[in-house]
Amino acid sequence: KIMVTGALGQIGSELTGKLRDLYGANNVLATDVREPADGQDGPFRQLDVTDGERMQEIARSFGADTLIHMAALLSATAEQKPLLAWNLNMGGLVNALETARDLGLQFFTPSSIGAFGPTTPKRDTPQDTLMRPTTMYGVNKVSGELLCDYYYSKFGVDTRGVRFPGLISYVTPPGGGTTDYAVDIYYKALEEGRYTSFIAEGTYMDMMYMPDALQAIVDLMEADPGKLKHRNSFNVTAMSFEPSQVAEAIQKHIPGFKMDYAVDPVRQAIADSWPDSIDATAAKEEWGFEAKYDLDSMTAEMLEKLKVKLGK
Ligand code: VAH
């Protein structure tokens, strides 16, 4: 029985649906600080992850055996409100790890390519390398990785995690991320036929289509623990692109689509501190990670699904 925090977030909302399809709706408890706007197709409890006692009470009364901790502030928001980000991202994580330790739960929380910094090798970034991020979000993610490994080695908690690249989906728009331009562009392409990117042309970042990200979580959590040489957290990626390449992919479907740039210095500085493309060999070797979507297949599906969603 799985408890999810941040279940109404960009990843959490789709992850909860996938887990309910796989394991049964009543075996997946969604929690979030906000109340769901529309009906939930399974159990829901309101939870602010900075309230450790309530988290533990909810996990215990649900009879959870697995905790998937998704609640966090993303990179751009964290850079605007660094102390709030530290308190929520790290306070929430400690509460989640303590809950997992006390109740003997299997544990997942994501890290990010944001855990790397400007002194990290930018191309084919290794699984094990120098990590000195210069953003609060990155500090949270590196600290989180170390804390999750600590709970594994010190208390035997079965913690597992992946470093997600930018995630792209048509279901729940992201909030406060640096890679969000790669989601916004699809919406604007259909709504306005044009997009003004806040990330500069030529800025490469790793990206992945949401279905591949959700499958990666399931595959890692179901992996044979004896095969895992790493725990927190595995590099995973599907593609690396810069804004003009997304525009080209969209123009294959919408020939008149126009792109221009109005760079946001805050998010550009964050993006510039991150790798261009990371190496996911360890995830492939230790638990069979694979991404099915590339830029063209993702673009085709994003536009097709958004046309329906936007009534275009
Ligand atoms: C962000 N989408 O932009 C998240 C993610 C790698 C990017 O961490 O903050």
PDB file of C-alpha atoms and ligand atoms in Angstrom:
ATOM      1  CA  LYS A   1       0.000   0.000   0.000  1.00  0.00           C
ATOM      2  CA  ILE A   2       1.582   3.248  -1.230  1.00  0.00           C
ATOM      3  CA  MET A   3       1.343   6.751   0.254  1.00  0.00           C
ATOM      4  CA  VAL A   4       2.253   9.640  -2.037  1.00  0.00           C
ATOM      5  CA  THR A   5       3.056  13.167  -0.842  1.00  0.00           C
ATOM      6  CA  GLY A   6       2.740  16.070  -3.283  1.00  0.00           C
ATOM      7  CA  ALA A   7       0.160  13.977  -5.128  1.00  0.00           C
ATOM      8  CA  LEU A   8      -1.382  17.049  -6.812  1.00  0.00           C
ATOM      9  CA  GLY A   9       1.943  18.267  -8.184  1.00  0.00           C
ATOM     10  CA  GLN A  10       3.436  18.032 -11.697  1.00  0.00           C
ATOM     11  CA  ILE A  11       4.741  14.474 -11.226  1.00  0.00           C
ATOM     12  CA  GLY A  12       2.573  13.388  -8.300  1.00  0.00           C
ATOM     13  CA  SER A  13      -0.753  13.854 -10.050  1.00  0.00           C
ATOM     14  CA  GLU A  14       0.143  11.558 -12.949  1.00  0.00           C
ATOM     15  CA  LEU A  15       2.146   9.162 -10.785  1.00  0.00           C
ATOM     16  CA  THR A  16      -0.837   8.585  -8.494  1.00  0.00           C
ATOM     17  CA  GLY A  17      -2.981   7.637 -11.493  1.00  0.00           C
ATOM     18  CA  LYS A  18      -0.374   5.222 -12.823  1.00  0.00           C
ATOM     19  CA  LEU A  19       0.136   3.582  -9.422  1.00  0.00           C
ATOM     20  CA  ARG A  20      -3.632   3.167  -8.989  1.00  0.00           C
ATOM     21  CA  ASP A  21      -3.868   1.510 -12.416  1.00  0.00           C
ATOM     22  CA  LEU A  22      -1.023  -0.823 -11.489  1.00  0.00           C
ATOM     23  CA  TYR A  23      -1.755  -1.665  -7.861  1.00  0.00           C
ATOM     24  CA  GLY A  24      -5.439  -0.822  -7.350  1.00  0.00           C
ATOM     25  CA  ALA A  25      -6.999   2.534  -6.537  1.00  0.00           C
ATOM     26  CA  ASN A  26      -7.564   1.811  -2.849  1.00  0.00           C
ATOM     27  CA  ASN A  27      -3.925   0.772  -2.394  1.00  0.00           C
ATOM     28  CA  VAL A  28      -2.649   4.251  -3.237  1.00  0.00           C
ATOM     29  CA  LEU A  29      -3.227   7.100  -0.773  1.00  0.00           C
ATOM     30  CA  ALA A  30      -2.779  10.543  -2.311  1.00  0.00           C
ATOM     31  CA  THR A  31      -1.832  13.397   0.018  1.00  0.00           C
ATOM     32  CA  ASP A  32      -1.158  17.060  -0.699  1.00  0.00           C
ATOM     33  CA  VAL A  33      -1.169  20.360   1.154  1.00  0.00           C
ATOM     34  CA  ARG A  34      -3.975  21.492  -1.172  1.00  0.00           C
ATOM     35  CA  GLU A  35      -7.401  19.860  -1.404  1.00  0.00           C
ATOM     36  CA  PRO A  36      -8.065  18.270  -4.828  1.00  0.00           C
ATOM     37  CA  ALA A  37     -10.089  20.501  -7.164  1.00  0.00           C
ATOM     38  CA  ASP A  38     -11.837  17.652  -8.936  1.00  0.00           C
ATOM     39  CA  GLY A  39     -12.871  14.243  -7.653  1.00  0.00           C
ATOM     40  CA  GLN A  40     -10.153  11.816  -6.679  1.00  0.00           C
ATOM     41  CA  ASP A  41     -10.352   8.247  -8.005  1.00  0.00           C
ATOM     42  CA  GLY A  42      -8.943   6.876  -4.757  1.00  0.00           C
ATOM     43  CA  PRO A  43      -8.259   7.782  -1.110  1.00  0.00           C
ATOM     44  CA  PHE A  44      -7.012  11.325  -0.383  1.00  0.00           C
ATOM     45  CA  ARG A  45      -5.849  13.056   2.814  1.00  0.00           C
ATOM     46  CA  GLN A  46      -4.750  16.676   3.191  1.00  0.00           C
ATOM     47  CA  LEU A  47      -1.138  16.816   4.468  1.00  0.00           C
ATOM     48  CA  ASP A  48       1.456  19.540   4.889  1.00  0.00           C
ATOM     49  CA  VAL A  49       4.745  17.578   4.833  1.00  0.00           C
ATOM     50  CA  THR A  50       6.291  19.908   7.397  1.00  0.00           C
ATOM     51  CA  ASP A  51       3.923  18.280   9.941  1.00  0.00           C
ATOM     52  CA  GLY A  52       5.822  15.073  10.743  1.00  0.00           C
ATOM     53  CA  GLU A  53       3.416  13.776  13.361  1.00  0.00           C
ATOM     54  CA  ARG A  54       0.435  14.059  11.030  1.00  0.00           C
ATOM     55  CA  MET A  55       2.417  12.399   8.242  1.00  0.00           C
ATOM     56  CA  GLN A  56       3.228   9.440  10.448  1.00  0.00           C
ATOM     57  CA  GLU A  57      -0.360   9.186  11.740  1.00  0.00           C
ATOM     58  CA  ILE A  58      -1.731   9.166   8.190  1.00  0.00           C
ATOM     59  CA  ALA A  59       0.833   6.563   7.006  1.00  0.00           C
ATOM     60  CA  ARG A  60       0.120   4.335   9.999  1.00  0.00           C
ATOM     61  CA  SER A  61      -3.671   4.512   9.755  1.00  0.00           C
ATOM     62  CA  PHE A  62      -3.510   3.819   5.993  1.00  0.00           C
ATOM     63  CA  GLY A  63      -1.254   0.812   6.583  1.00  0.00           C
ATOM     64  CA  ALA A  64       1.345   2.041   4.080  1.00  0.00           C
ATOM     65  CA  ASP A  65       4.306  -0.160   3.176  1.00  0.00           C
ATOM     66  CA  THR A  66       5.769   2.339   0.708  1.00  0.00           C
ATOM     67  CA  LEU A  67       6.223   6.115   0.856  1.00  0.00           C
ATOM     68  CA  ILE A  68       6.774   8.133  -2.334  1.00  0.00           C
ATOM     69  CA  HIS A  69       7.753  11.645  -1.325  1.00  0.00           C
ATOM     70  CA  MET A  70       7.136  14.142  -4.135  1.00  0.00           C
ATOM     71  CA  ALA A  71       6.267  17.336  -2.250  1.00  0.00           C
ATOM     72  CA  ALA A  72       8.851  20.072  -2.915  1.00  0.00           C
ATOM     73  CA  LEU A  73       9.419  23.561  -4.284  1.00  0.00           C
ATOM     74  CA  LEU A  74      11.133  23.563  -7.696  1.00  0.00           C
ATOM     75  CA  SER A  75      14.264  25.440  -8.739  1.00  0.00           C
ATOM     76  CA  ALA A  76      12.971  28.869  -9.771  1.00  0.00           C
ATOM     77  CA  THR A  77      10.605  29.190  -6.805  1.00  0.00           C
ATOM     78  CA  ALA A  78      13.339  27.979  -4.460  1.00  0.00           C
ATOM     79  CA  GLU A  79      15.684  30.650  -5.815  1.00  0.00           C
ATOM     80  CA  GLN A  80      13.083  33.347  -5.099  1.00  0.00           C
ATOM     81  CA  LYS A  81      12.314  32.002  -1.594  1.00  0.00           C
ATOM     82  CA  PRO A  82      15.452  30.142  -0.478  1.00  0.00           C
ATOM     83  CA  LEU A  83      14.643  29.865   3.243  1.00  0.00           C
ATOM     84  CA  LEU A  84      11.103  28.643   2.595  1.00  0.00           C
ATOM     85  CA  ALA A  85      12.578  26.146   0.134  1.00  0.00           C
ATOM     86  CA  TRP A  86      15.100  24.869   2.680  1.00  0.00           C
ATOM     87  CA  ASN A  87      12.445  24.494   5.382  1.00  0.00           C
ATOM     88  CA  LEU A  88       9.882  22.796   3.122  1.00  0.00           C
ATOM     89  CA  ASN A  89      12.226  20.699   0.950  1.00  0.00           C
ATOM     90  CA  MET A  90      14.477  19.516   3.782  1.00  0.00           C
ATOM     91  CA  GLY A  91      11.923  19.584   6.619  1.00  0.00           C
ATOM     92  CA  GLY A  92       9.497  17.581   4.496  1.00  0.00           C
ATOM     93  CA  LEU A  93      12.202  15.110   3.520  1.00  0.00           C
ATOM     94  CA  VAL A  94      13.376  14.497   7.092  1.00  0.00           C
ATOM     95  CA  ASN A  95       9.757  13.909   8.163  1.00  0.00           C
ATOM     96  CA  ALA A  96       9.263  11.478   5.281  1.00  0.00           C
ATOM     97  CA  LEU A  97      12.478   9.589   6.046  1.00  0.00           C
ATOM     98  CA  GLU A  98      11.612   9.406   9.749  1.00  0.00           C
ATOM     99  CA  THR A  99       8.167   8.056   8.852  1.00  0.00           C
ATOM    100  CA  ALA A 100       9.775   5.446   6.595  1.00  0.00           C
ATOM    101  CA  ARG A 101      12.263   4.505   9.327  1.00  0.00           C
ATOM    102  CA  ASP A 102       9.662   4.237  12.092  1.00  0.00           C
ATOM    103  CA  LEU A 103       7.146   2.270  10.014  1.00  0.00           C
ATOM    104  CA  GLY A 104       9.614   0.218   7.944  1.00  0.00           C
ATOM    105  CA  LEU A 105       8.468   1.655   4.590  1.00  0.00           C
ATOM    106  CA  GLN A 106      10.203   1.365   1.209  1.00  0.00           C
ATOM    107  CA  PHE A 107      11.042   4.936   0.171  1.00  0.00           C
ATOM    108  CA  PHE A 108      11.350   6.970  -3.034  1.00  0.00           C
ATOM    109  CA  THR A 109      12.047  10.643  -3.557  1.00  0.00           C
ATOM    110  CA  PRO A 110      13.402  12.304  -6.725  1.00  0.00           C
ATOM    111  CA  SER A 111      16.606  14.222  -7.077  1.00  0.00           C
ATOM    112  CA  SER A 112      17.319  16.296 -10.193  1.00  0.00           C
ATOM    113  CA  ILE A 113      19.912  17.340 -12.724  1.00  0.00           C
ATOM    114  CA  GLY A 114      19.678  20.448 -10.559  1.00  0.00           C
ATOM    115  CA  ALA A 115      21.856  18.602  -8.023  1.00  0.00           C
ATOM    116  CA  PHE A 116      24.837  19.278 -10.303  1.00  0.00           C
ATOM    117  CA  GLY A 117      26.660  22.611 -10.425  1.00  0.00           C
ATOM    118  CA  PRO A 118      28.867  24.712 -12.724  1.00  0.00           C
ATOM    119  CA  THR A 119      32.026  22.749 -11.794  1.00  0.00           C
ATOM    120  CA  THR A 120      30.393  19.424 -12.725  1.00  0.00           C
ATOM    121  CA  PRO A 121      31.427  18.003 -16.161  1.00  0.00           C
ATOM    122  CA  LYS A 122      28.679  19.313 -18.469  1.00  0.00           C
ATOM    123  CA  ARG A 123      28.671  16.611 -21.148  1.00  0.00           C
ATOM    124  CA  ASP A 124      27.972  12.944 -20.401  1.00  0.00           C
ATOM    125  CA  THR A 125      27.852  13.921 -16.730  1.00  0.00           C
ATOM    126  CA  PRO A 126      28.899  10.793 -14.805  1.00  0.00           C
ATOM    127  CA  GLN A 127      26.799   9.048 -12.158  1.00  0.00           C
ATOM    128  CA  ASP A 128      29.534   9.718  -9.591  1.00  0.00           C
ATOM    129  CA  THR A 129      31.104  13.148  -9.970  1.00  0.00           C
ATOM    130  CA  LEU A 130      31.728  16.562  -8.418  1.00  0.00           C
ATOM    131  CA  MET A 131      28.456  18.116  -7.233  1.00  0.00           C
ATOM    132  CA  ARG A 132      28.609  21.721  -5.989  1.00  0.00           C
ATOM    133  CA  PRO A 133      25.282  23.251  -7.043  1.00  0.00           C
ATOM    134  CA  THR A 134      24.921  27.009  -6.785  1.00  0.00           C
ATOM    135  CA  THR A 135      21.128  27.086  -6.317  1.00  0.00           C
ATOM    136  CA  MET A 136      19.080  26.493  -3.161  1.00  0.00           C
ATOM    137  CA  TYR A 137      17.174  23.772  -5.042  1.00  0.00           C
ATOM    138  CA  GLY A 138      20.472  22.092  -5.940  1.00  0.00           C
ATOM    139  CA  VAL A 139      21.678  22.320  -2.333  1.00  0.00           C
ATOM    140  CA  ASN A 140      18.379  20.723  -1.282  1.00  0.00           C
ATOM    141  CA  LYS A 141      18.784  17.929  -3.851  1.00  0.00           C
ATOM    142  CA  VAL A 142      22.410  17.093  -3.006  1.00  0.00           C
ATOM    143  CA  SER A 143      21.642  17.208   0.721  1.00  0.00           C
ATOM    144  CA  GLY A 144      18.576  15.048   0.071  1.00  0.00           C
ATOM    145  CA  GLU A 145      20.604  12.442  -1.811  1.00  0.00           C
ATOM    146  CA  LEU A 146      23.143  12.244   1.014  1.00  0.00           C
ATOM    147  CA  LEU A 147      20.415  12.056   3.660  1.00  0.00           C
ATOM    148  CA  CYS A 148      18.583   9.252   1.806  1.00  0.00           C
ATOM    149  CA  ASP A 149      21.831   7.274   1.463  1.00  0.00           C
ATOM    150  CA  TYR A 150      22.475   7.874   5.167  1.00  0.00           C
ATOM    151  CA  TYR A 151      19.029   6.455   6.113  1.00  0.00           C
ATOM    152  CA  TYR A 152      19.828   3.442   3.944  1.00  0.00           C
ATOM    153  CA  SER A 153      23.300   2.745   5.356  1.00  0.00           C
ATOM    154  CA  LYS A 154      22.608   3.788   8.976  1.00  0.00           C
ATOM    155  CA  PHE A 155      19.006   2.593   9.513  1.00  0.00           C
ATOM    156  CA  GLY A 156      18.494   0.110   6.681  1.00  0.00           C
ATOM    157  CA  VAL A 157      15.642   2.104   5.131  1.00  0.00           C
ATOM    158  CA  ASP A 158      15.179   0.919   1.522  1.00  0.00           C
ATOM    159  CA  THR A 159      15.602   4.383  -0.033  1.00  0.00           C
ATOM    160  CA  ARG A 160      15.810   4.797  -3.822  1.00  0.00           C
ATOM    161  CA  GLY A 161      15.861   7.845  -6.089  1.00  0.00           C
ATOM    162  CA  VAL A 162      16.527   9.181  -9.564  1.00  0.00           C
ATOM    163  CA  ARG A 163      17.951  12.496 -10.766  1.00  0.00           C
ATOM    164  CA  PHE A 164      15.131  13.645 -13.052  1.00  0.00           C
ATOM    165  CA  PRO A 165      15.800  15.901 -16.027  1.00  0.00           C
ATOM    166  CA  GLY A 166      13.189  18.430 -17.090  1.00  0.00           C
ATOM    167  CA  LEU A 167       9.865  16.599 -17.318  1.00  0.00           C
ATOM    168  CA  ILE A 168       7.333  17.333 -20.010  1.00  0.00           C
ATOM    169  CA  SER A 169       3.655  16.424 -19.829  1.00  0.00           C
ATOM    170  CA  TYR A 170       0.275  17.613 -21.093  1.00  0.00           C
ATOM    171  CA  VAL A 171      -1.626  16.706 -17.918  1.00  0.00           C
ATOM    172  CA  THR A 172      -0.452  18.966 -15.098  1.00  0.00           C
ATOM    173  CA  PRO A 173       1.540  22.099 -15.945  1.00  0.00           C
ATOM    174  CA  PRO A 174       4.673  22.439 -13.786  1.00  0.00           C
ATOM    175  CA  GLY A 175       5.038  25.229 -11.262  1.00  0.00           C
ATOM    176  CA  GLY A 176       8.197  27.189 -10.664  1.00  0.00           C
ATOM    177  CA  GLY A 177      10.667  25.136 -12.670  1.00  0.00           C
ATOM    178  CA  THR A 178      13.473  26.225 -14.974  1.00  0.00           C
ATOM    179  CA  THR A 179      12.700  23.610 -17.618  1.00  0.00           C
ATOM    180  CA  ASP A 180       9.050  24.689 -17.727  1.00  0.00           C
ATOM    181  CA  TYR A 181       9.696  26.517 -21.024  1.00  0.00           C
ATOM    182  CA  ALA A 182       9.688  23.090 -22.691  1.00  0.00           C
ATOM    183  CA  VAL A 183       6.122  22.507 -21.459  1.00  0.00           C
ATOM    184  CA  ASP A 184       4.810  26.061 -21.995  1.00  0.00           C
ATOM    185  CA  ILE A 185       5.967  26.037 -25.628  1.00  0.00           C
ATOM    186  CA  TYR A 186       3.515  23.297 -26.611  1.00  0.00           C
ATOM    187  CA  TYR A 187       0.553  25.081 -25.032  1.00  0.00           C
ATOM    188  CA  LYS A 188       1.484  28.424 -26.684  1.00  0.00           C
ATOM    189  CA  ALA A 189       2.143  26.747 -30.053  1.00  0.00           C
ATOM    190  CA  LEU A 190      -1.488  25.636 -30.140  1.00  0.00           C
ATOM    191  CA  GLU A 191      -3.018  28.670 -28.422  1.00  0.00           C
ATOM    192  CA  GLU A 192      -1.035  31.441 -30.147  1.00  0.00           C
ATOM    193  CA  GLY A 193       1.091  29.844 -32.867  1.00  0.00           C
ATOM    194  CA  ARG A 194       4.152  31.390 -31.291  1.00  0.00           C
ATOM    195  CA  TYR A 195       6.273  31.289 -28.124  1.00  0.00           C
ATOM    196  CA  THR A 196       8.694  33.628 -26.383  1.00  0.00           C
ATOM    197  CA  SER A 197      11.270  31.501 -24.561  1.00  0.00           C
ATOM    198  CA  PHE A 198      12.664  32.632 -21.204  1.00  0.00           C
ATOM    199  CA  ILE A 199      15.649  30.309 -21.751  1.00  0.00           C
ATOM    200  CA  ALA A 200      18.233  31.380 -24.346  1.00  0.00           C
ATOM    201  CA  GLU A 201      18.796  29.604 -27.670  1.00  0.00           C
ATOM    202  CA  GLY A 202      21.662  27.138 -27.384  1.00  0.00           C
ATOM    203  CA  THR A 203      20.964  26.266 -23.727  1.00  0.00           C
ATOM    204  CA  TYR A 204      21.059  22.477 -23.623  1.00  0.00           C
ATOM    205  CA  MET A 205      19.300  20.615 -20.804  1.00  0.00           C
ATOM    206  CA  ASP A 206      18.305  17.006 -20.287  1.00  0.00           C
ATOM    207  CA  MET A 207      14.616  16.301 -20.721  1.00  0.00           C
ATOM    208  CA  MET A 208      12.179  13.383 -20.545  1.00  0.00           C
ATOM    209  CA  TYR A 209       8.547  12.776 -21.446  1.00  0.00           C
ATOM    210  CA  MET A 210       6.427  12.142 -18.334  1.00  0.00           C
ATOM    211  CA  PRO A 211       5.361   8.547 -19.212  1.00  0.00           C
ATOM    212  CA  ASP A 212       9.050   7.541 -19.252  1.00  0.00           C
ATOM    213  CA  ALA A 213       9.602   9.279 -15.907  1.00  0.00           C
ATOM    214  CA  LEU A 214       6.680   7.485 -14.262  1.00  0.00           C
ATOM    215  CA  GLN A 215       7.835   4.112 -15.603  1.00  0.00           C
ATOM    216  CA  ALA A 216      11.328   4.802 -14.254  1.00  0.00           C
ATOM    217  CA  ILE A 217       9.924   5.253 -10.729  1.00  0.00           C
ATOM    218  CA  VAL A 218       7.997   1.956 -10.946  1.00  0.00           C
ATOM    219  CA  ASP A 219      10.957   0.072 -12.462  1.00  0.00           C
ATOM    220  CA  LEU A 220      13.389   1.330  -9.823  1.00  0.00           C
ATOM    221  CA  MET A 221      11.016   0.563  -6.944  1.00  0.00           C
ATOM    222  CA  GLU A 222      10.425  -2.962  -8.275  1.00  0.00           C
ATOM    223  CA  ALA A 223      14.115  -3.591  -9.006  1.00  0.00           C
ATOM    224  CA  ASP A 224      16.040  -6.378  -7.274  1.00  0.00           C
ATOM    225  CA  PRO A 225      17.812  -4.552  -4.401  1.00  0.00           C
ATOM    226  CA  GLY A 226      20.741  -6.948  -4.722  1.00  0.00           C
ATOM    227  CA  LYS A 227      21.541  -5.453  -8.125  1.00  0.00           C
ATOM    228  CA  LEU A 228      21.619  -1.830  -6.926  1.00  0.00           C
ATOM    229  CA  LYS A 229      25.141  -0.452  -6.501  1.00  0.00           C
ATOM    230  CA  HIS A 230      23.692   3.053  -6.167  1.00  0.00           C
ATOM    231  CA  ARG A 231      20.638   4.251  -4.299  1.00  0.00           C
ATOM    232  CA  ASN A 232      20.331   8.029  -4.246  1.00  0.00           C
ATOM    233  CA  SER A 233      20.227   8.997  -6.897  1.00  0.00           C
ATOM    234  CA  PHE A 234      20.428   7.503 -10.391  1.00  0.00           C
ATOM    235  CA  ASN A 235      21.025   9.719 -13.448  1.00  0.00           C
ATOM    236  CA  VAL A 236      18.116   9.222 -15.842  1.00  0.00           C
ATOM    237  CA  THR A 237      17.522  11.041 -19.130  1.00  0.00           C
ATOM    238  CA  ALA A 238      15.833  10.564 -22.508  1.00  0.00           C
ATOM    239  CA  MET A 239      17.123  13.460 -24.558  1.00  0.00           C
ATOM    240  CA  SER A 240      19.094  16.691 -24.421  1.00  0.00           C
ATOM    241  CA  PHE A 241      17.930  19.689 -26.418  1.00  0.00           C
ATOM    242  CA  GLU A 242      17.986  23.464 -26.586  1.00  0.00           C
ATOM    243  CA  PRO A 243      14.953  25.705 -27.259  1.00  0.00           C
ATOM    244  CA  SER A 244      15.369  26.091 -31.041  1.00  0.00           C
ATOM    245  CA  GLN A 245      15.300  22.299 -31.442  1.00  0.00           C
ATOM    246  CA  VAL A 246      11.883  22.088 -29.783  1.00  0.00           C
ATOM    247  CA  ALA A 247      10.706  24.866 -32.103  1.00  0.00           C
ATOM    248  CA  GLU A 248      11.928  22.877 -35.128  1.00  0.00           C
ATOM    249  CA  ALA A 249      10.157  19.735 -33.901  1.00  0.00           C
ATOM    250  CA  ILE A 250       6.921  21.731 -33.462  1.00  0.00           C
ATOM    251  CA  GLN A 251       7.280  23.358 -36.890  1.00  0.00           C
ATOM    252  CA  LYS A 252       7.087  19.898 -38.473  1.00  0.00           C
ATOM    253  CA  HIS A 253       3.465  19.874 -37.232  1.00  0.00           C
ATOM    254  CA  ILE A 254       2.697  23.619 -37.209  1.00  0.00           C
ATOM    255  CA  PRO A 255       4.750  25.092 -40.087  1.00  0.00           C
ATOM    256  CA  GLY A 256       3.902  28.686 -39.209  1.00  0.00           C
ATOM    257  CA  PHE A 257       5.021  28.367 -35.589  1.00  0.00           C
ATOM    258  CA  LYS A 258       7.277  31.256 -34.555  1.00  0.00           C
ATOM    259  CA  MET A 259       9.737  31.372 -31.669  1.00  0.00           C
ATOM    260  CA  ASP A 260      11.507  34.339 -30.130  1.00  0.00           C
ATOM    261  CA  TYR A 261      13.427  34.936 -26.899  1.00  0.00           C
ATOM    262  CA  ALA A 262      13.080  37.121 -23.805  1.00  0.00           C
ATOM    263  CA  VAL A 263      15.633  35.563 -21.483  1.00  0.00           C
ATOM    264  CA  ASP A 264      14.848  35.555 -17.766  1.00  0.00           C
ATOM    265  CA  PRO A 265      18.227  36.113 -16.090  1.00  0.00           C
ATOM    266  CA  VAL A 266      17.265  34.203 -12.928  1.00  0.00           C
ATOM    267  CA  ARG A 267      16.157  31.030 -14.679  1.00  0.00           C
ATOM    268  CA  GLN A 268      18.912  31.364 -17.323  1.00  0.00           C
ATOM    269  CA  ALA A 269      21.545  31.445 -14.556  1.00  0.00           C
ATOM    270  CA  ILE A 270      20.020  28.299 -13.056  1.00  0.00           C
ATOM    271  CA  ALA A 271      19.978  26.551 -16.438  1.00  0.00           C
ATOM    272  CA  ASP A 272      23.577  27.603 -17.162  1.00  0.00           C
ATOM    273  CA  SER A 273      24.724  25.961 -13.911  1.00  0.00           C
ATOM    274  CA  TRP A 274      23.256  22.588 -14.926  1.00  0.00           C
ATOM    275  CA  PRO A 275      24.740  19.904 -17.239  1.00  0.00           C
ATOM    276  CA  ASP A 276      24.064  19.819 -20.964  1.00  0.00           C
ATOM    277  CA  SER A 277      23.608  16.037 -21.083  1.00  0.00           C
ATOM    278  CA  ILE A 278      24.024  13.410 -18.371  1.00  0.00           C
ATOM    279  CA  ASP A 279      25.099   9.753 -18.579  1.00  0.00           C
ATOM    280  CA  ALA A 280      22.391   7.252 -17.498  1.00  0.00           C
ATOM    281  CA  THR A 281      24.538   4.103 -17.844  1.00  0.00           C
ATOM    282  CA  ALA A 282      24.299   3.123 -14.155  1.00  0.00           C
ATOM    283  CA  ALA A 283      20.475   3.160 -14.225  1.00  0.00           C
ATOM    284  CA  LYS A 284      20.474   1.080 -17.431  1.00  0.00           C
ATOM    285  CA  GLU A 285      22.920  -1.453 -16.012  1.00  0.00           C
ATOM    286  CA  GLU A 286      21.570  -1.753 -12.454  1.00  0.00           C
ATOM    287  CA  TRP A 287      17.786  -1.758 -13.050  1.00  0.00           C
ATOM    288  CA  GLY A 288      17.163  -1.712 -16.800  1.00  0.00           C
ATOM    289  CA  PHE A 289      16.164   1.939 -17.181  1.00  0.00           C
ATOM    290  CA  GLU A 290      15.129   2.902 -20.693  1.00  0.00           C
ATOM    291  CA  ALA A 291      13.323   5.877 -22.165  1.00  0.00           C
ATOM    292  CA  LYS A 292      10.900   5.188 -25.013  1.00  0.00           C
ATOM    293  CA  TYR A 293      10.225   8.757 -26.218  1.00  0.00           C
ATOM    294  CA  ASP A 294      12.553  11.085 -28.136  1.00  0.00           C
ATOM    295  CA  LEU A 295      11.912  14.722 -29.120  1.00  0.00           C
ATOM    296  CA  ASP A 296       9.921  13.896 -32.247  1.00  0.00           C
ATOM    297  CA  SER A 297       7.673  11.230 -30.736  1.00  0.00           C
ATOM    298  CA  MET A 298       7.117  13.329 -27.613  1.00  0.00           C
ATOM    299  CA  THR A 299       6.259  16.398 -29.721  1.00  0.00           C
ATOM    300  CA  ALA A 300       3.772  14.466 -31.838  1.00  0.00           C
ATOM    301  CA  GLU A 301       1.997  13.109 -28.757  1.00  0.00           C
ATOM    302  CA  MET A 302       2.107  16.394 -26.800  1.00  0.00           C
ATOM    303  CA  LEU A 303       0.467  18.315 -29.641  1.00  0.00           C
ATOM    304  CA  GLU A 304      -2.097  15.582 -30.293  1.00  0.00           C
ATOM    305  CA  LYS A 305      -3.119  15.365 -26.615  1.00  0.00           C
ATOM    306  CA  LEU A 306      -3.084  19.138 -26.059  1.00  0.00           C
ATOM    307  CA  LYS A 307      -5.290  19.732 -29.086  1.00  0.00           C
ATOM    308  CA  VAL A 308      -7.948  17.635 -27.338  1.00  0.00           C
ATOM    309  CA  LYS A 309      -7.313  19.220 -23.924  1.00  0.00           C
ATOM    310  CA  LEU A 310      -7.421  22.784 -25.310  1.00  0.00           C
ATOM    311  CA  GLY A 311     -10.304  21.998 -27.632  1.00  0.00           C
ATOM    312  CA  LYS A 312      -8.279  23.027 -30.683  1.00  0.00           C
TER     313      LYS A 312
HETATM  314  C1  VAH B   1      12.915  22.400 -12.312  1.00  0.00           C
HETATM  315  N1  VAH B   1      11.544  20.797 -13.532  1.00  0.00           N
HETATM  316  O1  VAH B   1      12.991  23.009 -13.352  1.00  0.00           O
HETATM  317  C2  VAH B   1      12.400  20.973 -12.362  1.00  0.00           C
HETATM  318  C3  VAH B   1      13.564  20.014 -12.479  1.00  0.00           C
HETATM  319  C4  VAH B   1      15.592  19.466 -13.827  1.00  0.00           C
HETATM  320  C5  VAH B   1      14.479  20.399 -13.637  1.00  0.00           C
HETATM  321  O2  VAH B   1      14.263  19.913 -11.307  1.00  0.00           O
HETATM  322  O3  VAH B   1      13.226  22.880 -11.243  1.00  0.00           O
END
